[in-house]
Coordinates of N, CA, C and O in Angstrom, one line a residue:
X1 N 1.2 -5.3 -11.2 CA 1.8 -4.2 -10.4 C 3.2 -3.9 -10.9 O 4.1 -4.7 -10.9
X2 N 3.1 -2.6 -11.2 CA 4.8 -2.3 -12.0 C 6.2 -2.2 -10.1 O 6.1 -1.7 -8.9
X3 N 7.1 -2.7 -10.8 CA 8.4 -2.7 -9.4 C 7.8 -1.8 -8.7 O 7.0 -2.2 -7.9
X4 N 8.2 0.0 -9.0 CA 8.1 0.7 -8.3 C 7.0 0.3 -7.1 O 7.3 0.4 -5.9
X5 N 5.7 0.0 -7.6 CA 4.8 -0.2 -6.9 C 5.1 -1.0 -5.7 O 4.8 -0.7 -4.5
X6 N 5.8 -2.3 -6.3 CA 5.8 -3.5 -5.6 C 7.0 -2.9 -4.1 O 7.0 -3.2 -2.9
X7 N 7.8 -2.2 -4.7 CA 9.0 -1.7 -3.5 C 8.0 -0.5 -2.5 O 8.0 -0.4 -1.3
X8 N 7.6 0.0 -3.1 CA 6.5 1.1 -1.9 C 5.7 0.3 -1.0 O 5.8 0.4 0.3
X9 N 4.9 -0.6 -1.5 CA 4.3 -1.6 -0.9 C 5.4 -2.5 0.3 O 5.1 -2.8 1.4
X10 N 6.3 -2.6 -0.1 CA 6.7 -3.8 1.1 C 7.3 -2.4 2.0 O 7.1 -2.4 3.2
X11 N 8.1 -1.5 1.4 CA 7.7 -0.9 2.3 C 7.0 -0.3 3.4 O 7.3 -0.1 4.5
X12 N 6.2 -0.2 3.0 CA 5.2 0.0 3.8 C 4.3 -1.0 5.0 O 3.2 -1.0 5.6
X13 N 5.5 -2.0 4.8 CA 5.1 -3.6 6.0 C 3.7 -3.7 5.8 O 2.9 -3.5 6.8
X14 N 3.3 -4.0 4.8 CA 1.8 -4.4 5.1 C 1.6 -6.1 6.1 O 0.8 -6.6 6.9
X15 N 2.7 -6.5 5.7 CA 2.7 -8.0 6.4 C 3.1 -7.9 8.1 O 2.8 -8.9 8.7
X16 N 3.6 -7.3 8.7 CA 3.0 -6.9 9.7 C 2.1 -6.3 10.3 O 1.6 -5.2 10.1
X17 N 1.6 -7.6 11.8 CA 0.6 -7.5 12.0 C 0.1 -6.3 13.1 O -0.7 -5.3 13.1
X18 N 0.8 -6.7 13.7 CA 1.2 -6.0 15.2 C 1.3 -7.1 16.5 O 1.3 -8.3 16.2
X19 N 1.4 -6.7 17.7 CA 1.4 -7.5 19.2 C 0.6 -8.3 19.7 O 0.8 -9.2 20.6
X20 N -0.6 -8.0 19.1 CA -2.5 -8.5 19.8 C -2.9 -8.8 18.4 O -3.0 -8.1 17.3
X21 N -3.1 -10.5 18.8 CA -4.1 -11.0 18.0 C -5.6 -11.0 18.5 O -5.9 -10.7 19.7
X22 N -6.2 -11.1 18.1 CA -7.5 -11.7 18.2 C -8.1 -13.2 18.0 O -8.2 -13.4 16.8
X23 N -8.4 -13.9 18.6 CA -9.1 -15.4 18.2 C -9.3 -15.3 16.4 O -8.8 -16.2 15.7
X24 N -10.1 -14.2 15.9 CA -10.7 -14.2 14.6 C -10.1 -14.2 13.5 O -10.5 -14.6 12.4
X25 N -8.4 -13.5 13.9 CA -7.6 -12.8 13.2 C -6.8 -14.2 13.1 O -6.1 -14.0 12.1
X26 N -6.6 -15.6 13.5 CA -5.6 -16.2 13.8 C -5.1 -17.0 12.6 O -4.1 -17.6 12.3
X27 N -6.5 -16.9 11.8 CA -6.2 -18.0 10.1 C -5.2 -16.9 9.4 O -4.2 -17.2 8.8
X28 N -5.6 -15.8 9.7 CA -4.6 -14.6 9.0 C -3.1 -14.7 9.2 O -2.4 -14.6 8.2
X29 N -2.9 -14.8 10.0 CA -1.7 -15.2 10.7 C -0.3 -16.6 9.9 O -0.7 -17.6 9.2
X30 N 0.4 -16.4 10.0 CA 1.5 -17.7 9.6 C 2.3 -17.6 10.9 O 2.2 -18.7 11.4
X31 N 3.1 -16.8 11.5 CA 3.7 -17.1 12.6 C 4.1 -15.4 13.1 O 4.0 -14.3 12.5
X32 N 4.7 -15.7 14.6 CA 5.1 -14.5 15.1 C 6.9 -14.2 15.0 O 7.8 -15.1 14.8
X33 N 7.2 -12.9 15.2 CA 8.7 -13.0 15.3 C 9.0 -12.6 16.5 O 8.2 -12.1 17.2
X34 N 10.3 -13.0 16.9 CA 10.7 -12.9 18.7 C 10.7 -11.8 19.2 O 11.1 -11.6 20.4
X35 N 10.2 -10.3 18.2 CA 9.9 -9.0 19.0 C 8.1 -9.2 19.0 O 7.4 -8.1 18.9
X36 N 7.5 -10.2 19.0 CA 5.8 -10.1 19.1 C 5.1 -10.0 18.2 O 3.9 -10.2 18.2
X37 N 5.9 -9.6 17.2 CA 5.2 -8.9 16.3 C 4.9 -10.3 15.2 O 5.8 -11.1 14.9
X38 N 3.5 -10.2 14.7 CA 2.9 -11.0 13.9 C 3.2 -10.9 12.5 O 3.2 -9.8 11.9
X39 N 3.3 -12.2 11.8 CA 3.4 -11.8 10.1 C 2.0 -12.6 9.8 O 1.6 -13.6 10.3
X40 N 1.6 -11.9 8.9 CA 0.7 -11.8 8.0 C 0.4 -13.3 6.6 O 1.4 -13.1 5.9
X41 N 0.0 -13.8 6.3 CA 0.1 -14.8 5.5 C -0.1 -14.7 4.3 O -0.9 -13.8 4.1
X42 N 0.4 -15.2 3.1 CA 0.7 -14.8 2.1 C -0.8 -14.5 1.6 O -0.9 -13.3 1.3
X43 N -1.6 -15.2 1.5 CA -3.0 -14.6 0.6 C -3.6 -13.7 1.9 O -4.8 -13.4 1.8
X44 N -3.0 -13.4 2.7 CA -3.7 -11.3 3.1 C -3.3 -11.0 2.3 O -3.9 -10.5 1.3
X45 N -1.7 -11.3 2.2 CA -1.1 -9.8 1.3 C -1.1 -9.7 -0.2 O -0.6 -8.8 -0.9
X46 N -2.0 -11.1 -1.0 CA -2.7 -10.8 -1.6 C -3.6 -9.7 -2.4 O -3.7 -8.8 -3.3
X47 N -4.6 -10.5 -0.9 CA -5.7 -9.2 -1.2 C -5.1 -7.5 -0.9 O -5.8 -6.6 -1.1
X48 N -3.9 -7.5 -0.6 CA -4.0 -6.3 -0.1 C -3.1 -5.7 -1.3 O -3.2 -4.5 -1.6
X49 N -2.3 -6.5 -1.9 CA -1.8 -6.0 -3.1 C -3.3 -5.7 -4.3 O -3.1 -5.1 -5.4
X50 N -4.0 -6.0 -4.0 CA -5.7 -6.0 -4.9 C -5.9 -4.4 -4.7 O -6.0 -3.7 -5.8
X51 N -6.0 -3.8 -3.2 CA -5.6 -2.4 -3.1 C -5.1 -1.8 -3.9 O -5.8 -1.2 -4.7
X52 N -3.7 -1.9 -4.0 CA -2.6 -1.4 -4.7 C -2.7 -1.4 -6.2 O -2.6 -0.4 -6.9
X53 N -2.8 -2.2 -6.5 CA -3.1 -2.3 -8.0 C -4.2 -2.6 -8.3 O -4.5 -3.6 -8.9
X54 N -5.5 -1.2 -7.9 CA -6.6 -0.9 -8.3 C -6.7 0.3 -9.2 O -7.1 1.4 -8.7
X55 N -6.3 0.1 -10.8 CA -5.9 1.0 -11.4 C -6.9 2.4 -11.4 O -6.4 3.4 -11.7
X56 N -8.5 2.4 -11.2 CA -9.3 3.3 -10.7 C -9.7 3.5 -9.6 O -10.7 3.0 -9.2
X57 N -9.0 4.3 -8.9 CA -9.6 4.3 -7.1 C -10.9 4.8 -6.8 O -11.5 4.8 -5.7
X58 N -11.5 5.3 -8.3 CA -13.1 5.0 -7.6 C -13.6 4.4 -7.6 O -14.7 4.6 -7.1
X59 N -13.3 2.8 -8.2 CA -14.1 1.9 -8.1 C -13.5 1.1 -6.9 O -13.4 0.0 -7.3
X60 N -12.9 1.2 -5.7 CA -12.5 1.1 -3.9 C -13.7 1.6 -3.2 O -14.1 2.7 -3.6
X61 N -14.1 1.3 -2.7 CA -15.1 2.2 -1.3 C -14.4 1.2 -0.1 O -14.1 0.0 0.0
X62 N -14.4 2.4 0.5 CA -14.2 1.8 1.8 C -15.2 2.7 2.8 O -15.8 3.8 2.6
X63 N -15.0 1.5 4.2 CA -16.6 2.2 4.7 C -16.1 1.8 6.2 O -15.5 0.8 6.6
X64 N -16.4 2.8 7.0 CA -16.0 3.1 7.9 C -17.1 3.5 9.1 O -16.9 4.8 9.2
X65 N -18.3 3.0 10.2 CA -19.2 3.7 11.0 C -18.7 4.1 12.2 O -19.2 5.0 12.8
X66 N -17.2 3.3 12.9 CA -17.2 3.6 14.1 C -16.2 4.7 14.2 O -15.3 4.6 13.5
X67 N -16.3 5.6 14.9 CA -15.6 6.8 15.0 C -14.3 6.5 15.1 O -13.6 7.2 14.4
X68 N -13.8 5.4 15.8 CA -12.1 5.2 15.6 C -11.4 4.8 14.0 O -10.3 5.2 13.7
X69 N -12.3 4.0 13.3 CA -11.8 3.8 11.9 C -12.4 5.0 10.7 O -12.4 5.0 9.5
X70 N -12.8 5.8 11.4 CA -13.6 7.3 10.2 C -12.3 7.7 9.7 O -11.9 7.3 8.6
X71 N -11.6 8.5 10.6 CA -10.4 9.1 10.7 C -9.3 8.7 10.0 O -8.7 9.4 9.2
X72 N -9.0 7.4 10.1 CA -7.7 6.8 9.3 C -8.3 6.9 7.7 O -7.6 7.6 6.9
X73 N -9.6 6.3 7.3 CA -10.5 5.9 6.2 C -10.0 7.2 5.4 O -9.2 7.4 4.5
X74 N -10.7 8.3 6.3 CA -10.5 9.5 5.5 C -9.2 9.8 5.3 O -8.8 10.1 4.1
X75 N -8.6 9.7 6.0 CA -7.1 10.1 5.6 C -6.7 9.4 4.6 O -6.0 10.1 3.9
X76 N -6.8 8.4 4.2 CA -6.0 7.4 3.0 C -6.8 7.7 2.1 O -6.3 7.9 1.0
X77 N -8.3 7.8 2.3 CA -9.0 7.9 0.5 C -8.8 9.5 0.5 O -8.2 9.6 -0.6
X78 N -8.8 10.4 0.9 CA -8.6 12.0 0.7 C -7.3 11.8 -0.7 O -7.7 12.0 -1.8
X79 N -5.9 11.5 -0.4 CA -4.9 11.5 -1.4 C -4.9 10.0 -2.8 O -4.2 9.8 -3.7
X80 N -5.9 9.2 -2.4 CA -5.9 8.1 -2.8 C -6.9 8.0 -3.9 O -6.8 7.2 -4.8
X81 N -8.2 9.2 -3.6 CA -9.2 8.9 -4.7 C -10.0 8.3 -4.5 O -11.0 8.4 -5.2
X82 N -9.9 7.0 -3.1 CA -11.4 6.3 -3.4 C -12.6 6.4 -2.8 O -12.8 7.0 -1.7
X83 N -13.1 6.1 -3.2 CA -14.5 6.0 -2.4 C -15.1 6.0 -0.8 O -15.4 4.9 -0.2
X84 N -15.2 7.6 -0.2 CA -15.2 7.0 1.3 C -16.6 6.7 1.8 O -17.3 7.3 1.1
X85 N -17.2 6.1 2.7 CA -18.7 5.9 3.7 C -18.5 5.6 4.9 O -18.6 4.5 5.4
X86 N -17.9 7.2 5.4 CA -17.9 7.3 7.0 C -19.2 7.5 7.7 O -19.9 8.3 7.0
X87 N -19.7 7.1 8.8 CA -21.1 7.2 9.4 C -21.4 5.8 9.1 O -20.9 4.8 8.8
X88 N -22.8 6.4 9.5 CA -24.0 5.5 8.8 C -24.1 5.2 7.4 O -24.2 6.0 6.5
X89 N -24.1 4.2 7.3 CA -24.5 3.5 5.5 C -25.4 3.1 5.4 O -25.9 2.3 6.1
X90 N -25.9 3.6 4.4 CA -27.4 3.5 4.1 C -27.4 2.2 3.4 O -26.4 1.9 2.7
X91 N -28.6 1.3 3.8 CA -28.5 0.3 3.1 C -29.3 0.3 1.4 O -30.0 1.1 0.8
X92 N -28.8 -0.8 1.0 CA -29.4 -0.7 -0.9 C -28.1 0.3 -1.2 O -28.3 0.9 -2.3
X93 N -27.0 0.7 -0.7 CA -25.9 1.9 -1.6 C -25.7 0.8 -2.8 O -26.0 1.2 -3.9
X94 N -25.1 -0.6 -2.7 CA -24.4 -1.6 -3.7 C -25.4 -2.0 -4.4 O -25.2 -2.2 -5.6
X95 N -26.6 -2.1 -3.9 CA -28.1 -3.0 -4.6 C -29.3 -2.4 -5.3 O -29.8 -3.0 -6.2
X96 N -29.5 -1.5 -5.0 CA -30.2 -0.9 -5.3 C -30.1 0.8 -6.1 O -29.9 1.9 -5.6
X97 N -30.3 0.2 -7.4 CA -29.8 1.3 -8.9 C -30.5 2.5 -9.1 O -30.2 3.4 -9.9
X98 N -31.9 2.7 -8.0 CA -33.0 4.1 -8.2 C -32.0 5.0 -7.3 O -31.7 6.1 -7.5
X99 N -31.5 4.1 -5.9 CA -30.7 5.4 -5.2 C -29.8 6.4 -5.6 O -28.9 5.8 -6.2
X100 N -29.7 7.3 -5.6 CA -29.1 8.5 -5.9 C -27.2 8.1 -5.3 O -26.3 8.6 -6.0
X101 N -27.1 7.5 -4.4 CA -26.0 7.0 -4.1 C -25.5 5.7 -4.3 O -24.5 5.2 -3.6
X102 N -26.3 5.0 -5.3 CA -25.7 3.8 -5.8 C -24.4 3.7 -6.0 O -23.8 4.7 -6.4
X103 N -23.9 2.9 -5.9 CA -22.3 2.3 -6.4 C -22.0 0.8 -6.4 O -22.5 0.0 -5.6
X104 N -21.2 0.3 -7.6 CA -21.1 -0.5 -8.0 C -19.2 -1.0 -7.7 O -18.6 -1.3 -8.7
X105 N -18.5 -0.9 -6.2 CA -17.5 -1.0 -6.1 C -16.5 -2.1 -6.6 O -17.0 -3.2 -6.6
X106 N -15.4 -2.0 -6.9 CA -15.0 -3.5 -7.6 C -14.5 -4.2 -6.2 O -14.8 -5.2 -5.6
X107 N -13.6 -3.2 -5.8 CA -13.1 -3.6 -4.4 C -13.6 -2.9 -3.1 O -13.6 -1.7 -3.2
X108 N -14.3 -3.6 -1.6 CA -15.3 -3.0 -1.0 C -14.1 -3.2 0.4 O -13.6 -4.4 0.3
X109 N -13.6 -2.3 1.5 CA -12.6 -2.5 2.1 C -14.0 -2.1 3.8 O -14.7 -1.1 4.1
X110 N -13.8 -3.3 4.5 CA -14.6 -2.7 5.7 C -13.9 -2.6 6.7 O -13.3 -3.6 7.0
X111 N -13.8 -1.4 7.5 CA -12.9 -1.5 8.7 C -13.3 -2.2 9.9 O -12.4 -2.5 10.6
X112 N -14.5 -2.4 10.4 CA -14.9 -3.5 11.2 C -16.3 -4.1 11.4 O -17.2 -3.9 12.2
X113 N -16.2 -5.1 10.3 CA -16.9 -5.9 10.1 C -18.2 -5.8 11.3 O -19.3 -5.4 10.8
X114 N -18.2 -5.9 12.2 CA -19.3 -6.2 13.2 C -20.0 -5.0 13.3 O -20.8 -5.0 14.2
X115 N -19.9 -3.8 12.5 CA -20.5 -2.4 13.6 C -20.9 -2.3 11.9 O -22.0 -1.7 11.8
X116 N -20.1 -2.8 10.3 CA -20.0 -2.0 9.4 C -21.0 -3.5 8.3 O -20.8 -3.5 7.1
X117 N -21.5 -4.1 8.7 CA -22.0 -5.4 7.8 C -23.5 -4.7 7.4 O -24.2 -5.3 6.7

């Protein structure tokens, strides 16, 4: 990842969490600061630097079914380039090479796991 990148990025607080944890979220976690707000642990912001320095953003899908995570999805891959699957996902998109909408993503981003597996 070239500087510039690396200074946009922390800008952008990815290592904060927010106020509300969740039980699931809590390995994610390393500790809170005295305004509530959660930091993030160093291998999230890993993977999330993996984002950032994904030199083809078509090879990102991100995939999005429940109507509260459509909206953001679209908004970030719209200027970003990558790959969006708002709605329903068809299953066989990653597995299956006769589909007409096959894709072979390097990086696969789900906004919530339970509604999106």
């Amino acid at each position: 990842m070239k500087e510039e990148d690396t200074v946009k990025f922390l800008a952008a607080e990815p290592h904060l969490n927010g106020s509300k944890l969740d039980f699931q979220m809590e390995q994610y976690v390393c500790k809170r600061k005295s305004d509530g707000i959660y930091i993030k642990s160093e291998e999230d912001l890993e993977e999330a630097s993996a984002i950032v320095a994904t030199e083809t953003p078509t090879d990102a899908s991100f995939i999005s079914s429940r109507n509260t995570g459509q909206w953001p999805v679209l908004k970030f891959a719209v200027p970003t380039g990558v790959t969006l699957i708002a709605g329903s996902f068809t299953p066989g998109t990653f597995t299956n090479q006769i589909q007409a909408a096959f894709q072979e993503p390097r990086l696969l981003v789900v906004t919530d796991p339970r509604a999106d597996h």
